[in-house]
PDB file of C-alpha atoms in Angstrom:
ATOM      1  CA  ALA A1352      -0.088  -0.010  -0.057  1.00  0.00           C
ATOM      2  CA  ALA A1353       1.126   3.428  -0.591  1.00  0.00           C
ATOM      3  CA  LEU A1354       1.670   5.286   2.319  1.00  0.00           C
ATOM      4  CA  THR A1355       0.178   8.716   1.748  1.00  0.00           C
ATOM      5  CA  PRO A1356      -2.853   9.894   3.090  1.00  0.00           C
ATOM      6  CA  ILE A1357      -4.410   9.776  -0.477  1.00  0.00           C
ATOM      7  CA  GLY A1358      -2.396   6.917  -1.577  1.00  0.00           C
ATOM      8  CA  GLU A1359      -3.647   4.572   1.184  1.00  0.00           C
ATOM      9  CA  PRO A1360      -7.107   4.679   0.488  1.00  0.00           C
ATOM     10  CA  LEU A1361      -7.165   4.385  -3.174  1.00  0.00           C
ATOM     11  CA  SER A1362      -5.042   1.462  -3.313  1.00  0.00           C
ATOM     12  CA  THR A1363      -7.004  -0.208  -0.788  1.00  0.00           C
ATOM     13  CA  ILE A1364     -10.401   0.385  -2.468  1.00  0.00           C
ATOM     14  CA  THR A1365      -8.837  -0.450  -6.044  1.00  0.00           C
ATOM     15  CA  VAL A1366      -7.638  -3.676  -4.614  1.00  0.00           C
ATOM     16  CA  SER A1367     -10.695  -4.638  -2.853  1.00  0.00           C
ATOM     17  CA  LYS A1368     -13.039  -3.317  -6.036  1.00  0.00           C
ATOM     18  CA  MET A1369     -11.366  -5.530  -8.609  1.00  0.00           C
ATOM     19  CA  ASN A1370     -11.615  -8.849  -6.004  1.00  0.00           C
ATOM     20  CA  LYS A1371      -7.817  -9.153  -6.175  1.00  0.00           C
ATOM     21  CA  ASP A1372      -5.060  -9.647  -3.945  1.00  0.00           C
ATOM     22  CA  PHE A1373      -2.735  -7.679  -1.621  1.00  0.00           C
ATOM     23  CA  PHE A1374       0.233  -7.894  -3.904  1.00  0.00           C
ATOM     24  CA  TYR A1375      -1.970  -6.958  -7.524  1.00  0.00           C
ATOM     25  CA  LEU A1376      -0.975  -3.512  -7.182  1.00  0.00           C
ATOM     26  CA  ILE A1377       2.918  -4.356  -6.897  1.00  0.00           C
ATOM     27  CA  ASP A1378       2.514  -7.106  -9.993  1.00  0.00           C
ATOM     28  CA  LEU A1379       0.840  -4.310 -11.877  1.00  0.00           C
ATOM     29  CA  ILE A1380       3.139  -1.291 -11.816  1.00  0.00           C
ATOM     30  CA  GLY A1381       6.158  -2.516  -9.415  1.00  0.00           C
ATOM     31  CA  VAL A1382       8.182  -3.298 -12.082  1.00  0.00           C
ATOM     32  CA  GLU A1383       8.363   0.064 -13.264  1.00  0.00           C
ATOM     33  CA  THR A1384       7.463   2.073 -10.101  1.00  0.00           C
ATOM     34  CA  ILE A1385       9.896   0.919  -7.647  1.00  0.00           C
ATOM     35  CA  PRO A1386      13.276   1.160 -10.336  1.00  0.00           C
ATOM     36  CA  ALA A1387      12.007   4.774 -10.881  1.00  0.00           C
ATOM     37  CA  VAL A1388      11.623   5.892  -6.893  1.00  0.00           C
ATOM     38  CA  LEU A1389      14.968   4.432  -5.941  1.00  0.00           C
ATOM     39  CA  ILE A1390      16.828   5.992  -9.602  1.00  0.00           C
ATOM     40  CA  PHE A1391      15.072   9.724  -8.432  1.00  0.00           C
ATOM     41  CA  GLY A1392      16.120   8.970  -4.571  1.00  0.00           C
ATOM     42  CA  ILE A1393      19.825   8.485  -5.746  1.00  0.00           C
ATOM     43  CA  LEU A1394      19.684  11.545  -8.262  1.00  0.00           C
ATOM     44  CA  SER A1395      18.428  13.627  -5.704  1.00  0.00           C
ATOM     45  CA  MET A1396      21.427  12.489  -3.502  1.00  0.00           C
ATOM     46  CA  PHE A1397      23.964  14.042  -5.844  1.00  0.00           C
ATOM     47  CA  LEU A1398      21.891  16.603  -8.033  1.00  0.00           C
ATOM     48  CA  VAL A1399      20.039  18.540  -4.938  1.00  0.00           C
ATOM     49  CA  LYS A1400      22.301  20.849  -2.920  1.00  0.00           C
ATOM     50  CA  PRO A1401      21.109  22.814   0.100  1.00  0.00           C
ATOM     51  CA  GLN A1402      21.523  26.411   0.527  1.00  0.00           C
ATOM     52  CA  LYS A1403      24.661  27.694   1.996  1.00  0.00           C
ATOM     53  CA  SER A1404      22.801  30.503   3.681  1.00  0.00           C
ATOM     54  CA  SER A1405      19.259  31.370   4.279  1.00  0.00           C
ATOM     55  CA  ASP A1406      18.138  35.036   4.997  1.00  0.00           C
ATOM     56  CA  GLY A1407      14.427  34.053   4.872  1.00  0.00           C
ATOM     57  CA  LEU A1408      11.875  33.375   7.824  1.00  0.00           C
ATOM     58  CA  LYS A1409      13.452  31.236  10.565  1.00  0.00           C
ATOM     59  CA  SER A1410      10.745  28.341  12.025  1.00  0.00           C
ATOM     60  CA  GLU A1411      10.954  26.355  15.162  1.00  0.00           C
ATOM     61  CA  GLU A1412      10.527  22.325  13.911  1.00  0.00           C
ATOM     62  CA  ASN A1413       8.060  20.727  16.201  1.00  0.00           C
ATOM     63  CA  SER A1414       8.732  17.263  17.294  1.00  0.00           C
ATOM     64  CA  GLU A1415       5.798  14.496  17.766  1.00  0.00           C
ATOM     65  CA  ASN A1416       5.858  12.510  20.557  1.00  0.00           C
ATOM     66  CA  TYR A1417       4.522   9.100  20.343  1.00  0.00           C
ATOM     67  CA  LYS A1418       0.920   9.297  21.512  1.00  0.00           C
ATOM     68  CA  GLU A1419       0.158  11.901  18.442  1.00  0.00           C
ATOM     69  CA  ILE A1420       1.625   9.243  16.482  1.00  0.00           C
ATOM     70  CA  PHE A1421      -0.363   6.608  17.668  1.00  0.00           C
ATOM     71  CA  ILE A1422      -3.524   8.689  17.566  1.00  0.00           C
ATOM     72  CA  ARG A1423      -2.892   9.764  13.880  1.00  0.00           C
ATOM     73  CA  SER A1424      -2.560   6.535  12.580  1.00  0.00           C
ATOM     74  CA  ALA A1425      -5.260   5.141  13.927  1.00  0.00           C
ATOM     75  CA  LYS A1426      -7.476   7.795  12.405  1.00  0.00           C
ATOM     76  CA  ILE A1427      -6.114   6.718   9.277  1.00  0.00           C
ATOM     77  CA  TYR A1428      -6.782   3.198   9.819  1.00  0.00           C
ATOM     78  CA  LEU A1429     -10.268   3.712  10.819  1.00  0.00           C
ATOM     79  CA  PHE A1430     -11.040   6.097   7.753  1.00  0.00           C
ATOM     80  CA  VAL A1431      -9.592   3.442   5.363  1.00  0.00           C
ATOM     81  CA  MET A1432     -11.514   0.655   7.255  1.00  0.00           C
ATOM     82  CA  GLY A1433     -14.698   2.919   6.867  1.00  0.00           C
ATOM     83  CA  LEU A1434     -13.748   3.169   2.855  1.00  0.00           C
ATOM     84  CA  THR A1435     -13.844  -0.612   2.330  1.00  0.00           C
TER      85      THR A1435
END
């Protein structure tokens, strides 16, 4: 399953409505998708450079605790369960 807020429900609905097994989407588009993601990841390691200095806005990065992560994952699970 695709681990994004949109990808997870869509892939679950696709598999359930077509009456296919868990690995249907991997068998269907995995050969093209997985190498493409790996290639783009490797390319981004070499081609994307961070800025040396940024005079823009400064923001504080908020960290999440385990309780917030668990609650969010439970909400996503219940949402997907309600769709199928």
